[in-house]
Coordinates of C-alpha atoms and ligand atoms in Angstrom, one line a residue:
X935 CA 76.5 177.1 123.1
X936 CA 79.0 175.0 124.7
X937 CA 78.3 171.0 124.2
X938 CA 79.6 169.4 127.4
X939 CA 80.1 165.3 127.6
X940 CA 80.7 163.5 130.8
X941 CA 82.2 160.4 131.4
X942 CA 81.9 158.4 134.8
X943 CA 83.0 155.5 136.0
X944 CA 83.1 153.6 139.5
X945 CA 84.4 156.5 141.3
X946 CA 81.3 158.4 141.3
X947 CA 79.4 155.7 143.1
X948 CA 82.5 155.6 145.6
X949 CA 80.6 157.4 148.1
X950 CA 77.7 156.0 147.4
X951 CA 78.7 152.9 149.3
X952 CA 79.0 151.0 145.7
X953 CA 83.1 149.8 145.6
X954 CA 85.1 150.7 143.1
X955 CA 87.4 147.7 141.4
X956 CA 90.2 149.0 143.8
X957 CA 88.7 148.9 147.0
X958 CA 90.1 146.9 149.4
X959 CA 87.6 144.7 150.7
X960 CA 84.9 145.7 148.0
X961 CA 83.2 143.1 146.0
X962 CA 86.2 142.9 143.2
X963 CA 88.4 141.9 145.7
X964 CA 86.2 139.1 146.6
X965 CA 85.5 137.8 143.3
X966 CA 88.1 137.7 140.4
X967 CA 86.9 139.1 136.8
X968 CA 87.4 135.7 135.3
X969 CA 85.1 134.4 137.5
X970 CA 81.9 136.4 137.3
X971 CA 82.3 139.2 134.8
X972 CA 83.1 137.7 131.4
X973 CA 80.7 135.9 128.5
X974 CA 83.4 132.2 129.2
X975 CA 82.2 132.4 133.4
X976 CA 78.4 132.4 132.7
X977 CA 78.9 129.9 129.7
X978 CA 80.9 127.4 132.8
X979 CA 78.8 128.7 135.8
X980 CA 75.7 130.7 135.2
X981 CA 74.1 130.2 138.7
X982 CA 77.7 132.2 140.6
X983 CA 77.6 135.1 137.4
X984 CA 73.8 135.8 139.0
X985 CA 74.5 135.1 142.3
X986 CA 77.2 137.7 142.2
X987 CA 74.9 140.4 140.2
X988 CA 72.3 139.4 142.1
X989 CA 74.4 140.9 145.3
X990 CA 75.4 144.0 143.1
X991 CA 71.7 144.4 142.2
X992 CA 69.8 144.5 145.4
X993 CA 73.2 147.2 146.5
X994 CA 72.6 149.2 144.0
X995 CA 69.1 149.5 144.5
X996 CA 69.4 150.2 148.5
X997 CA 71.8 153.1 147.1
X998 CA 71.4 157.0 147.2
X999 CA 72.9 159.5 144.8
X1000 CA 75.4 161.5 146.1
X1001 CA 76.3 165.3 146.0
X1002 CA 78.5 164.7 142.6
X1003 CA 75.7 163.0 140.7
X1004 CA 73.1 165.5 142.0
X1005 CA 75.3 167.9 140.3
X1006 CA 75.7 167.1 137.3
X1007 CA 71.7 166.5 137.1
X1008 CA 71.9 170.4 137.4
X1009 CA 74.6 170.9 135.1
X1010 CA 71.8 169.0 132.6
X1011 CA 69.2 171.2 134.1
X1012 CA 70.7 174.8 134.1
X1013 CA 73.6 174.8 131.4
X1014 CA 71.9 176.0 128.0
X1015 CA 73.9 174.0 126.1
X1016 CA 73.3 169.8 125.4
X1017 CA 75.3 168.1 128.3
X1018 CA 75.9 164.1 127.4
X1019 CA 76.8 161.6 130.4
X1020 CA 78.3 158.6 129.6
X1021 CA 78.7 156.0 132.2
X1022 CA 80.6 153.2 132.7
X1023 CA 78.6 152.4 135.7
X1024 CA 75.8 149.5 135.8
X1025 CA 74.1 151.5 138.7
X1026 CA 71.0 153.9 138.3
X1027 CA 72.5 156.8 140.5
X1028 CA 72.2 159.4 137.7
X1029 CA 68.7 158.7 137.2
X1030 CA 67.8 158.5 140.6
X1031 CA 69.2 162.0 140.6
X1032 CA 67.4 163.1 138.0
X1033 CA 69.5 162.7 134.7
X1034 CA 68.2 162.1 131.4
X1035 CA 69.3 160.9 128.4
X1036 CA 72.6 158.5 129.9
X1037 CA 74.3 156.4 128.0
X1038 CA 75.1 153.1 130.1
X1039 CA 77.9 151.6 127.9
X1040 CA 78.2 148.8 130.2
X1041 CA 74.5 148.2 130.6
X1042 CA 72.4 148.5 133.5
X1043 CA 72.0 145.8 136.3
X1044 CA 68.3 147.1 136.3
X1045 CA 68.0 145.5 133.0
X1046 CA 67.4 141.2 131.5
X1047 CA 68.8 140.6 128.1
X1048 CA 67.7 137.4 126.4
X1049 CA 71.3 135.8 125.2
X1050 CA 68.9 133.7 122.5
X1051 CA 66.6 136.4 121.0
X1052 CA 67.9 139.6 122.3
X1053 CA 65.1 140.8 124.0
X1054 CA 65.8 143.3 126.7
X1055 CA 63.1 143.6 129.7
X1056 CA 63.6 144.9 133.4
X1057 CA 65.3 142.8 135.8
X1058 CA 63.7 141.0 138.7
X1059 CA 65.9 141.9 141.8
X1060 CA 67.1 138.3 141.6
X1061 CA 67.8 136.5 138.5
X1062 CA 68.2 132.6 138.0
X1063 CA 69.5 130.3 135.1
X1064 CA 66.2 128.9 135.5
X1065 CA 64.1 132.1 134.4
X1066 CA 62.3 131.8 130.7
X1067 CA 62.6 134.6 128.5
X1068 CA 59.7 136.6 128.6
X1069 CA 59.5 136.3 124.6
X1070 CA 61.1 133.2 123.2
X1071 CA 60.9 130.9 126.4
X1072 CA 64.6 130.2 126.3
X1073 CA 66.2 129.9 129.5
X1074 CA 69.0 131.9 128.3
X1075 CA 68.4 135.3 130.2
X1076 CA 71.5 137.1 131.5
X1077 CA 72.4 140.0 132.9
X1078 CA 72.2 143.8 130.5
X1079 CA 75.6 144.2 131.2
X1080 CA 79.0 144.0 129.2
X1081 CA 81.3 141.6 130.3
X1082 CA 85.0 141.7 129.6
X1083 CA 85.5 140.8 125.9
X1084 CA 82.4 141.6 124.8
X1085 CA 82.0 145.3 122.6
X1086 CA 80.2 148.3 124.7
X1087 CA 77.1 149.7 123.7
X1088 CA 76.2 152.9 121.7
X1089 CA 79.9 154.0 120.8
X1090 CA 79.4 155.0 117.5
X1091 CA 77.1 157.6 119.1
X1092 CA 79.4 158.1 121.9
X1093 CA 82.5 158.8 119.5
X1094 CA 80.0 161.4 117.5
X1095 CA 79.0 163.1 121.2
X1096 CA 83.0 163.2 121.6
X1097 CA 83.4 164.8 118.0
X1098 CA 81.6 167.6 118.7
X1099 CA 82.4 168.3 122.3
X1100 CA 83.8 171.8 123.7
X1101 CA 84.3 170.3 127.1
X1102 CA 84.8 166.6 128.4
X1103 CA 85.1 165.4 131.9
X1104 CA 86.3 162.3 132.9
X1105 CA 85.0 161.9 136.0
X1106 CA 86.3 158.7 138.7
X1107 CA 87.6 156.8 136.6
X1108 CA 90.6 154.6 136.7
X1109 CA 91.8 155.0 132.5
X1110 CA 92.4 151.1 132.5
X1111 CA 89.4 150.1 130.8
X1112 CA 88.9 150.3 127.0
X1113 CA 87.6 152.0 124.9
X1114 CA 86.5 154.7 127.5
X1115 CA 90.1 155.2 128.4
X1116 CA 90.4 156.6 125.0
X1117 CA 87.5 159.3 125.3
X1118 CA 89.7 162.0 126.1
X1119 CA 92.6 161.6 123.3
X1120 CA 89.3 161.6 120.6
X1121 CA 87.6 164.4 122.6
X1122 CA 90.8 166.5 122.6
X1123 CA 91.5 165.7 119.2
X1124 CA 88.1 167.2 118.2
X1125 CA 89.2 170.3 120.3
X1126 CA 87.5 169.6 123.5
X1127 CA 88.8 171.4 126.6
X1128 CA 89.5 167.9 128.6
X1129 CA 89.6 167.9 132.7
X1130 CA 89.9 164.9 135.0
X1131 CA 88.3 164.7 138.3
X1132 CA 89.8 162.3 139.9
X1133 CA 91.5 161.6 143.7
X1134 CA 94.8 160.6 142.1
X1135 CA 96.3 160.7 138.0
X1136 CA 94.6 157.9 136.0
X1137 CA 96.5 155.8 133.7
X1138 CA 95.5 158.4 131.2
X1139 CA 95.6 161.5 132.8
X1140 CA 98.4 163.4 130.4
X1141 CA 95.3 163.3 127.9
X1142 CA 93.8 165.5 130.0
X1143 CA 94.0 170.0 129.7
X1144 CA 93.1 170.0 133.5
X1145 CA 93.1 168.2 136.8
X1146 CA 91.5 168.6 139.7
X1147 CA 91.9 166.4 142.4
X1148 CA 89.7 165.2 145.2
X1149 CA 86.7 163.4 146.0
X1150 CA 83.8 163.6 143.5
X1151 CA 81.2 165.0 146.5
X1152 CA 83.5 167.8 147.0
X1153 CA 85.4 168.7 143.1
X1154 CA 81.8 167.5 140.8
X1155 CA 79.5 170.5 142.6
X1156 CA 82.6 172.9 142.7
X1157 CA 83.4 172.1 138.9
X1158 CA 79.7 172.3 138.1
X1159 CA 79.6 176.0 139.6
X1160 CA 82.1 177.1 137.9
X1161 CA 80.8 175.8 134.7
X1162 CA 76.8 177.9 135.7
X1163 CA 78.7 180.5 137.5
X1164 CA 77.5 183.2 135.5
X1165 CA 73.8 181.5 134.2
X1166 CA 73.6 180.7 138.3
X1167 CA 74.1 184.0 139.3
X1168 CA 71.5 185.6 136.7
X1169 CA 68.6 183.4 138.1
X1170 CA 69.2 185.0 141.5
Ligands
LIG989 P1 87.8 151.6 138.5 O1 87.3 150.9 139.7 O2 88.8 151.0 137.7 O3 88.4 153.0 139.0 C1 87.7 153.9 139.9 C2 88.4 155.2 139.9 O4 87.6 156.0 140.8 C3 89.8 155.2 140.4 O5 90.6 155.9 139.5 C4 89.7 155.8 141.8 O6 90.9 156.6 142.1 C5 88.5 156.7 141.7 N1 87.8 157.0 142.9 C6 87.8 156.3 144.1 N2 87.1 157.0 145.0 C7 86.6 158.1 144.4 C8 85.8 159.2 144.8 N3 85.3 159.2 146.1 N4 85.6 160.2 144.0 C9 86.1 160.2 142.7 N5 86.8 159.2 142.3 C10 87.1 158.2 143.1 O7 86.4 152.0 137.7 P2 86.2 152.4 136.2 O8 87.3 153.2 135.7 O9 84.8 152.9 136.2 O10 86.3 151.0 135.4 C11 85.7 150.0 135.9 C12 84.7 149.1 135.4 O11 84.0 148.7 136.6 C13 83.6 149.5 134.5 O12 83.5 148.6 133.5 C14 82.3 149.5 135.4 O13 81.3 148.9 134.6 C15 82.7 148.6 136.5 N6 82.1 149.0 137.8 C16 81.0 149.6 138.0 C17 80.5 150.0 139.3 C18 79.1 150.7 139.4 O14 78.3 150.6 138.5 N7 78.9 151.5 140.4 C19 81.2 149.7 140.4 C20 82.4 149.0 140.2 C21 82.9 148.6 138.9
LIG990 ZN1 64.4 135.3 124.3

């Protein structure tokens, strides 16, 4: 049985209404990394890092799945194999669509992490510098999310997924941020049959057995066909 592992990144979301880092106008463009996303900005101004998660937080949760997330929640549904997805993304849209199982290597803006104790709880829709951790007190509560600089979660089980993949997709992402822009070299390595889905080449893309080019609404459901083609056709 084929093991399949997906990774997304901001491009899934695209159509979503949730802006990609590129987007002209979206909220990267408003707000430089150093500023917001990295451990040294909430050390100098914790009250801007949750203002601007705050903003991502209450977007996100206004936010509906799209027709490439919806697919792959059937891809986990009707492919008999085990199918990992691995997100970059700090949204819930593959939950919301009915995924199981994702592995949010950047965290999830859904989530409060205690930067004293460790203790993880679920967000309130706006957080504050002022908030007490829920276990030790401490008003240290940030954020479940990785910042530039600071080590994603769950790779070792991530580069084990990778190790015994048949196929790999790489799925809207740019192939500018580490280590995910190394999935597909380690995947391939392992003998995975790589493919990108992607509007244009990533910075990685020549790690990659096939491309296919286009939105993810439009190339995620036709890829995800292909891949139940036969299973699909059999539960007709
Ligand atoms: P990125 O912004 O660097 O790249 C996005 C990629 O998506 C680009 O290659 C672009 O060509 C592609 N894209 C744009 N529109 C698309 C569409 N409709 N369909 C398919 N692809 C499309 O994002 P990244 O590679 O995920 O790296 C970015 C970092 O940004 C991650 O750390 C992630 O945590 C963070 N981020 C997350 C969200 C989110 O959670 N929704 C949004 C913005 C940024
Ligand atoms: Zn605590």
């Amino acid at each position: 049985m084929e093991k399949i592992v997906i990774l997304t990144g901001a491009g899934i979301s695209a159509e979503s209404g949730l802006g990609t880092f590129r987007d002209a106008g979206g909220i990267w463009s408003e707000n430089r990394i150093e500023d917001v996303a990295t451990p040294e900005a909430f050390a100098r101004d914790a009250a801007r890092v949750h203002r601007f998660y705050n903003a991502r937080r209450v977007q996100a949760a206004a936010a509906e799945p799209n027709a490439a997330h919806a697919a792959l929640a059937r891809l986990q549904a009707g492919h008999p194999g085990e199918v990992v997805i691995v997100t970059q993304n700090v949204d819930g849209l593959h939950e919301a669509a009915g995924s199981r199982g994702v592995i949010h290597m950047h965290g999830e803006l859904a989530r409060a992490l205690c930067a004293a104790c460790g203790l993880r709880w679920d967000a309130a829709p706006e957080m504050s510098p002022s908030d007490a951790c829920p276990g030790c007190g401490a008003r240290a509560c940030r954020p479940d999310v990785v910042w530039f600089g600071e080590m994603p979660y769950r790779m070792e089980e991530v580069l084990d997924h990778l190790a015994g993949a048949d196929v790999f997709a790489a799925i809207g992402t740019s192939g500018e941020v580490w280590p995910a822009a190394g999935f597909a070299q380690e995947a391939a390595l392992a003998g995975a049959h790589c493919v990108e889905i992607n509007p244009e080449a990533s910075a990685v893309a020549s790690d990659f057995h096939e491309a296919r080019r286009g939105r993810a609404s439009e190339m995620v459901p036709a890829w995800v066909a292909d891949l139940l083609g036969g299973a699909g056709d059999q539960s007709l």
